Amino acid sequence: MENKIKTIGVLTSGGDAPGMNAAIRAVVRTGAYYGVKVCGVMRGYNGLINGEIQDMSPRDVSEVLQRGGTCLMTARCKEFKTKEGVERACHIARVFGLDGLVVVGGDGSFRGAKDLSNAGVPTIAMPGTIDNDINCSEYTIGYDTCLNTVKDAVDKIRDTSASHERCTVIEVMGRNAGYIAVEAGIACGADVVLFPEKEYNFDEDVLRPILEAKSRGKKHAIVVVAEGIGGVVEMAKKIEEATGIESRATILGHIQRGGAPTVRDRLTASRMGAKCVELLLEGKANRIVCMQNGQIVDVDINEGLEMKKSIPQDMVDLIEKLTV
Ligand code: ADP
Ligand code: F6P
């Protein structure tokens, strides 16, 4: 493989996701495999602007594969959204001799990666977010771990909800996307699943299934609501008033971002991390490494950001079938 690239950087940006450490490890170790120096950039784009950059050896990423969070820390960086911020980051990248950069994050971080590439730092991005909302990729690192965390939490809530014969309305994360709500809702046997990609009517889509179940003798219910819909406290009150079933609301919150990554997240992060390094070594830049039909591929960052993705219709249909 041609090797004009001598030093590369890696950073994690935006909300953390389980598996980011596995991605960092893959970048560092793949770099070492090809004889490339790898530097860790701390705190996302902040670290690039402030020069918080350190050499990383394969040993520096021992024992991180199984850990949630990110050993490089992560942040949201307002300054980087300005022209001056990008120019400063480019200057620091040159000072540290970075010939290329790998960015692990969500679509906001990808827009930053694009700006960096256009300003002269060859950058490759890979999807690390629990939301699974990267349009060009059918999967994002952290999603599977998050789903399993939600599954564990909802199973526990179900125990108490059933014992008290209550309806529990549970809010899950996902920003503006409903992937977590839909797939966790199916996996947890929720009676109602609400997500932003599909409009809902409170009487028809919430009250009716709960009341129908009640008339069949079922006295408890689980309602999973994506944060993009929100309002779970008010919704629980309205359900209690209309059905007479005592109701509670639970917002799962940041527990969904933590924990040891699942095998799927470790594998995907490892495969994508290695691919990012190889693309840089091939002289590529401004690309997103993503998953399509189970394969790790790369797409142009502009095209990737413009692609559209929707909740698979079979999943939406499945919710209807299983909550009949
Ligand atoms: P995520 O990457 O998870 O979507 P954010 O949207 O918070 O998270 O973005 C992370 C960081 O990426 C921001 O703090 C900012 O530094 C950078 N970023 C976000 N949007 C843009 C943009 N439109 N242009 C340049 N940089 C951006
Ligand atoms: O993008 C990941 C995510 O956890 C979203 O699901 C959520 O909307 C957001 O980040 C929360 O961000 P913060 O950590 O700033 O509260």
Coordinates of C-alpha atoms and ligand atoms in Angstrom, one line a residue:
M1 CA 0.0 0.0 0.0
E2 CA 1.4 3.4 -0.9
N3 CA 2.2 5.3 2.2
K4 CA 2.6 9.1 2.0
I5 CA 0.7 9.4 5.3
K6 CA 3.0 9.3 8.2
T7 CA 0.9 10.6 11.1
I8 CA -2.9 10.5 11.6
G9 CA -5.1 11.8 14.4
V10 CA -8.3 10.3 15.9
L11 CA -11.0 12.1 17.8
T12 CA -14.5 11.4 19.2
S13 CA -17.2 14.1 18.9
G14 CA -20.8 14.8 19.9
G15 CA -22.7 12.4 22.2
D16 CA -20.6 9.4 23.3
A17 CA -21.6 5.9 22.3
P18 CA -20.5 2.5 23.5
G19 CA -18.0 1.2 21.1
M20 CA -16.2 4.5 20.5
N21 CA -13.2 3.0 22.5
A22 CA -13.2 0.0 20.2
A23 CA -13.1 2.4 17.3
I24 CA -10.2 4.3 18.7
R25 CA -8.3 1.1 19.5
A26 CA -8.9 -0.1 15.9
V27 CA -7.5 3.2 14.5
V28 CA -4.4 3.1 16.7
R29 CA -3.6 -0.6 16.1
T30 CA -4.3 -0.5 12.4
G31 CA -2.1 2.5 12.2
A32 CA 0.7 0.7 14.0
Y33 CA 0.2 -2.3 11.7
Y34 CA 0.9 -0.1 8.7
G35 CA 3.7 1.8 10.4
V36 CA 1.8 5.0 10.8
K37 CA 2.0 7.2 13.9
V38 CA -1.4 7.8 15.5
C39 CA -2.2 10.8 17.8
G40 CA -5.2 11.0 20.0
V41 CA -7.0 14.3 19.9
M42 CA -8.8 15.0 23.2
R43 CA -12.4 16.4 23.7
G44 CA -13.5 16.4 20.0
Y45 CA -12.9 19.4 17.9
N46 CA -12.0 21.4 21.1
G47 CA -8.8 19.4 21.4
L48 CA -7.9 20.1 17.8
I49 CA -8.4 23.9 18.3
N50 CA -6.5 23.8 21.7
G51 CA -3.7 21.4 20.7
E52 CA -4.7 18.7 23.2
I53 CA -3.1 16.0 21.1
Q54 CA -0.9 13.1 22.3
D55 CA 0.9 10.2 20.7
M56 CA -0.9 6.8 21.1
S57 CA 0.8 3.5 21.0
P58 CA -1.0 0.1 20.7
R59 CA -0.4 -0.4 24.5
D60 CA -2.3 2.9 25.2
V61 CA -5.5 1.2 24.0
S62 CA -5.1 -1.9 26.0
E63 CA -8.2 -2.7 28.1
V64 CA -10.4 -0.1 26.4
L65 CA -12.2 -2.5 24.0
Q66 CA -14.8 -3.5 26.7
R67 CA -15.4 -0.1 28.1
G68 CA -18.3 2.3 27.4
G69 CA -17.6 6.0 26.9
T70 CA -14.5 7.3 25.1
C71 CA -11.0 7.4 26.5
L72 CA -10.4 10.5 24.3
M73 CA -13.4 12.3 25.9
T74 CA -15.9 14.0 23.7
A75 CA -17.4 17.4 23.5
R76 CA -19.6 19.7 21.5
C77 CA -17.5 22.7 20.2
K78 CA -19.3 25.9 19.1
E79 CA -16.1 27.6 18.0
F80 CA -15.5 24.8 15.4
K81 CA -18.7 25.9 13.6
T82 CA -17.0 29.2 12.7
K83 CA -14.6 29.7 9.8
E84 CA -12.0 30.9 12.3
G85 CA -12.4 27.8 14.4
V86 CA -11.8 25.5 11.4
E87 CA -8.8 27.5 10.3
R88 CA -7.3 27.3 13.8
A89 CA -7.9 23.6 13.9
C90 CA -6.2 23.2 10.5
H91 CA -3.2 25.2 11.7
I92 CA -2.9 23.0 14.9
A93 CA -3.2 19.9 12.8
R94 CA -0.3 21.1 10.7
V95 CA 1.7 22.0 13.8
F96 CA 1.3 18.4 15.0
G97 CA 2.1 17.0 11.6
L98 CA -1.3 15.3 11.2
D99 CA -1.5 14.1 7.6
G100 CA -5.0 12.8 8.1
L101 CA -7.8 12.5 10.7
V102 CA -10.4 10.0 11.7
V103 CA -13.6 11.5 13.3
V104 CA -16.0 9.2 15.2
G105 CA -19.4 10.9 15.8
G106 CA -22.8 11.7 14.5
D107 CA -23.9 13.9 11.5
G108 CA -23.0 17.1 13.3
S109 CA -19.4 15.8 13.6
F110 CA -19.5 14.7 10.0
R111 CA -20.3 18.3 8.9
G112 CA -17.2 19.4 10.9
A113 CA -15.2 16.6 9.2
K114 CA -16.3 17.9 5.8
D115 CA -15.2 21.5 6.7
L116 CA -11.8 20.1 7.8
S117 CA -11.2 18.1 4.7
N118 CA -12.2 21.1 2.5
A119 CA -9.7 23.3 4.5
G120 CA -6.9 20.9 3.8
V121 CA -6.9 18.2 6.5
P122 CA -7.8 14.9 4.8
T123 CA -10.6 13.5 7.1
I124 CA -12.6 10.3 7.2
A125 CA -15.7 10.0 9.4
M126 CA -17.3 7.0 10.9
P127 CA -20.7 6.8 12.6
G128 CA -20.7 6.6 16.4
T129 CA -24.1 7.5 18.0
I130 CA -26.7 5.5 19.9
D131 CA -29.4 7.1 17.7
N132 CA -28.8 5.0 14.5
D133 CA -29.7 8.2 12.6
I134 CA -26.9 8.4 10.1
N135 CA -28.7 8.3 6.7
C136 CA -26.0 6.6 4.7
S137 CA -25.4 3.8 7.2
E138 CA -27.8 1.1 8.2
Y139 CA -26.0 0.9 11.5
T140 CA -24.2 3.2 13.9
I141 CA -21.8 2.2 16.6
G142 CA -23.5 2.1 20.0
Y143 CA -27.0 1.4 18.8
D144 CA -27.1 -2.3 19.7
T145 CA -25.7 -1.6 23.2
C146 CA -28.3 1.1 23.7
L147 CA -31.1 -1.2 22.6
N148 CA -29.9 -3.8 25.1
T149 CA -29.8 -1.3 27.9
V150 CA -33.3 -0.1 27.1
K151 CA -34.5 -3.8 26.9
D152 CA -33.0 -4.4 30.4
A153 CA -34.6 -1.3 31.8
V154 CA -38.0 -1.8 30.3
D155 CA -38.1 -5.5 31.4
K156 CA -37.5 -4.3 35.0
I157 CA -40.1 -1.5 34.7
R158 CA -42.6 -4.1 33.3
D159 CA -42.2 -6.2 36.5
T160 CA -43.3 -3.3 38.8
S161 CA -45.8 -1.9 36.3
A162 CA -47.5 -5.3 36.1
S163 CA -47.5 -5.9 39.9
H164 CA -49.2 -2.5 40.5
E165 CA -51.5 -2.9 37.5
R166 CA -50.2 0.4 36.1
C167 CA -49.6 1.9 32.7
T168 CA -46.0 3.1 32.4
V169 CA -45.0 5.6 29.7
I170 CA -41.3 5.3 29.0
E171 CA -39.3 7.9 27.1
V172 CA -36.2 6.7 25.2
M173 CA -33.5 8.8 23.4
G174 CA -32.9 9.2 19.7
R175 CA -32.9 12.9 19.2
N176 CA -35.3 13.5 16.2
A177 CA -35.2 9.8 15.1
G178 CA -37.4 6.9 16.3
Y179 CA -35.1 3.9 15.7
I180 CA -34.5 3.3 19.4
A181 CA -38.2 3.6 20.2
V182 CA -39.3 1.3 17.3
E183 CA -36.8 -1.5 17.8
A184 CA -36.7 -1.4 21.6
G185 CA -40.5 -1.2 21.6
I186 CA -40.8 -4.3 19.5
A187 CA -38.1 -6.2 21.5
C188 CA -39.8 -5.2 24.8
G189 CA -43.4 -6.1 23.8
A190 CA -44.6 -2.5 24.3
D191 CA -48.4 -2.0 23.9
V192 CA -47.9 1.3 22.2
V193 CA -44.9 2.7 20.4
L194 CA -44.7 6.4 19.4
F195 CA -42.0 7.9 17.2
P196 CA -41.6 11.1 15.3
E197 CA -41.6 9.6 11.8
K198 CA -45.2 8.6 12.2
E199 CA -48.0 10.9 13.2
Y200 CA -50.3 9.7 15.9
N201 CA -53.7 10.4 17.3
F202 CA -53.9 10.1 21.1
D203 CA -57.4 8.6 21.2
E204 CA -56.9 6.1 18.4
D205 CA -53.3 5.2 18.8
V206 CA -52.8 5.4 22.6
L207 CA -56.1 5.2 24.4
R208 CA -57.8 2.6 22.2
P209 CA -55.1 -0.1 22.4
I210 CA -54.9 0.4 26.2
L211 CA -58.7 0.3 26.7
E212 CA -59.1 -2.7 24.4
A213 CA -56.4 -4.6 26.3
K214 CA -58.2 -3.6 29.6
S215 CA -61.5 -5.0 28.3
R216 CA -59.7 -8.3 27.6
G217 CA -58.6 -8.3 31.3
K218 CA -55.1 -6.8 30.9
K219 CA -54.7 -4.2 33.6
H220 CA -51.2 -2.9 32.9
A221 CA -49.5 -1.4 29.8
I222 CA -46.1 -0.3 28.5
V223 CA -46.0 2.7 26.2
V224 CA -42.6 3.5 24.6
V225 CA -42.2 7.1 23.4
A226 CA -39.3 8.5 21.4
E227 CA -37.8 11.7 22.9
G228 CA -38.7 13.4 19.6
I229 CA -42.3 13.1 20.7
G230 CA -41.7 13.8 24.4
G231 CA -44.3 14.9 26.9
V232 CA -44.4 11.6 28.7
V233 CA -45.4 13.1 32.1
E234 CA -48.4 14.8 30.6
M235 CA -49.2 11.7 28.6
A236 CA -49.2 9.5 31.7
K237 CA -51.6 11.9 33.4
K238 CA -54.0 11.9 30.4
I239 CA -53.9 8.1 30.2
E240 CA -54.8 7.8 33.9
E241 CA -57.6 10.3 33.6
A242 CA -59.1 8.6 30.5
T243 CA -58.7 4.9 31.5
G244 CA -58.7 4.9 35.3
I245 CA -55.5 2.9 35.1
E246 CA -52.9 4.4 37.5
S247 CA -50.0 5.6 35.3
R248 CA -46.4 6.6 35.7
A249 CA -43.8 8.2 33.4
T250 CA -40.1 7.2 33.3
I251 CA -37.5 9.0 31.3
L252 CA -34.6 6.6 30.8
G253 CA -32.1 9.3 30.0
H254 CA -28.3 9.0 29.8
I255 CA -28.2 5.4 31.1
Q256 CA -28.8 4.6 27.4
R257 CA -25.4 6.0 26.5
G258 CA -23.3 3.9 28.9
G259 CA -22.2 0.4 29.5
A260 CA -19.9 -2.2 28.0
P261 CA -20.4 -2.4 24.2
T262 CA -22.0 -5.5 22.8
V263 CA -20.2 -7.8 20.4
R264 CA -22.0 -6.2 17.5
D265 CA -20.7 -2.7 18.5
R266 CA -17.2 -4.0 19.2
L267 CA -17.0 -5.7 15.8
T268 CA -18.5 -2.9 13.8
A269 CA -16.3 -0.3 15.5
S270 CA -13.2 -2.5 14.9
R271 CA -14.1 -3.0 11.2
M272 CA -14.9 0.6 10.6
G273 CA -11.9 1.9 12.5
A274 CA -9.5 -0.2 10.4
K275 CA -11.2 0.8 7.2
C276 CA -10.8 4.5 8.0
V277 CA -7.1 4.1 8.4
E278 CA -6.8 2.2 5.2
L279 CA -8.7 4.8 3.2
L280 CA -6.4 7.6 4.5
L281 CA -3.4 5.4 3.5
E282 CA -5.0 5.1 0.0
G283 CA -5.0 8.9 -0.2
K284 CA -8.7 9.2 0.2
A285 CA -10.4 12.1 2.2
N286 CA -13.8 13.5 2.8
R287 CA -15.5 10.1 3.1
I288 CA -17.8 8.4 5.5
V289 CA -17.2 4.8 6.4
C290 CA -20.6 3.2 6.8
M291 CA -22.5 -0.1 6.7
Q292 CA -24.6 -1.0 3.7
N293 CA -26.1 -4.5 3.3
G294 CA -23.9 -5.7 6.1
Q295 CA -20.7 -4.6 4.4
I296 CA -18.3 -1.9 5.5
V297 CA -18.1 0.6 2.6
D298 CA -17.3 4.3 2.1
V299 CA -19.3 7.1 0.5
D300 CA -18.5 10.7 -0.3
I301 CA -19.3 12.8 2.7
N302 CA -21.5 15.3 0.7
E303 CA -23.5 12.5 -0.8
G304 CA -23.7 10.7 2.5
L305 CA -25.0 13.7 4.3
E306 CA -27.7 14.2 1.7
M307 CA -28.9 10.6 1.7
K308 CA -32.3 9.8 3.2
K309 CA -33.1 6.9 5.5
S310 CA -36.4 5.9 7.0
I311 CA -37.7 3.5 9.6
P312 CA -38.2 0.2 7.6
Q313 CA -41.9 -0.2 6.8
D314 CA -41.8 -3.9 7.9
M315 CA -40.9 -2.7 11.4
V316 CA -43.8 -0.2 11.5
D317 CA -46.1 -2.9 10.3
L318 CA -44.7 -5.3 12.9
I319 CA -45.6 -3.0 15.7
E320 CA -49.2 -2.9 14.4
K321 CA -49.4 -6.7 14.1
L322 CA -47.9 -7.4 17.5
T323 CA -49.9 -4.8 19.4
V324 CA -53.2 -6.0 18.0
Ligands
ADP1 P1 -23.3 14.6 16.6 O1 -21.9 14.5 16.0 O2 -23.5 13.5 17.6 O3 -24.4 14.8 15.7 P2 -23.4 17.4 17.3 O4 -24.5 17.8 16.4 O5 -23.5 18.0 18.7 O6 -23.2 15.9 17.6 O7 -22.0 17.9 16.7 C1 -20.8 17.7 17.3 C2 -19.9 18.8 16.9 O8 -19.6 18.8 15.5 C3 -20.4 20.2 17.3 O9 -20.1 20.6 18.6 C4 -19.5 21.0 16.3 O10 -18.2 21.2 16.8 C5 -19.4 20.1 15.1 N1 -20.5 20.5 14.2 C6 -21.8 20.2 14.3 N2 -22.6 20.8 13.3 C7 -21.6 21.3 12.5 C8 -21.7 22.1 11.2 N3 -22.9 22.3 10.6 N4 -20.6 22.5 10.7 C9 -19.4 22.3 11.3 N5 -19.2 21.6 12.4 C10 -20.3 21.2 13.0
F6P2 O1 -27.1 11.8 20.0 C1 -27.1 11.1 21.2 C2 -28.0 11.6 22.2 O2 -28.0 10.8 23.4 C3 -29.5 11.8 21.8 O3 -30.2 10.6 21.8 C4 -30.0 12.9 22.7 O4 -31.0 13.6 22.2 C5 -28.8 13.7 23.0 O5 -27.6 12.9 22.6 C6 -28.6 14.1 24.4 O6 -27.5 14.9 24.5 P1 -26.8 15.5 25.9 O7 -25.9 14.4 26.3 O8 -26.2 16.8 25.5 O9 -28.0 15.6 26.8

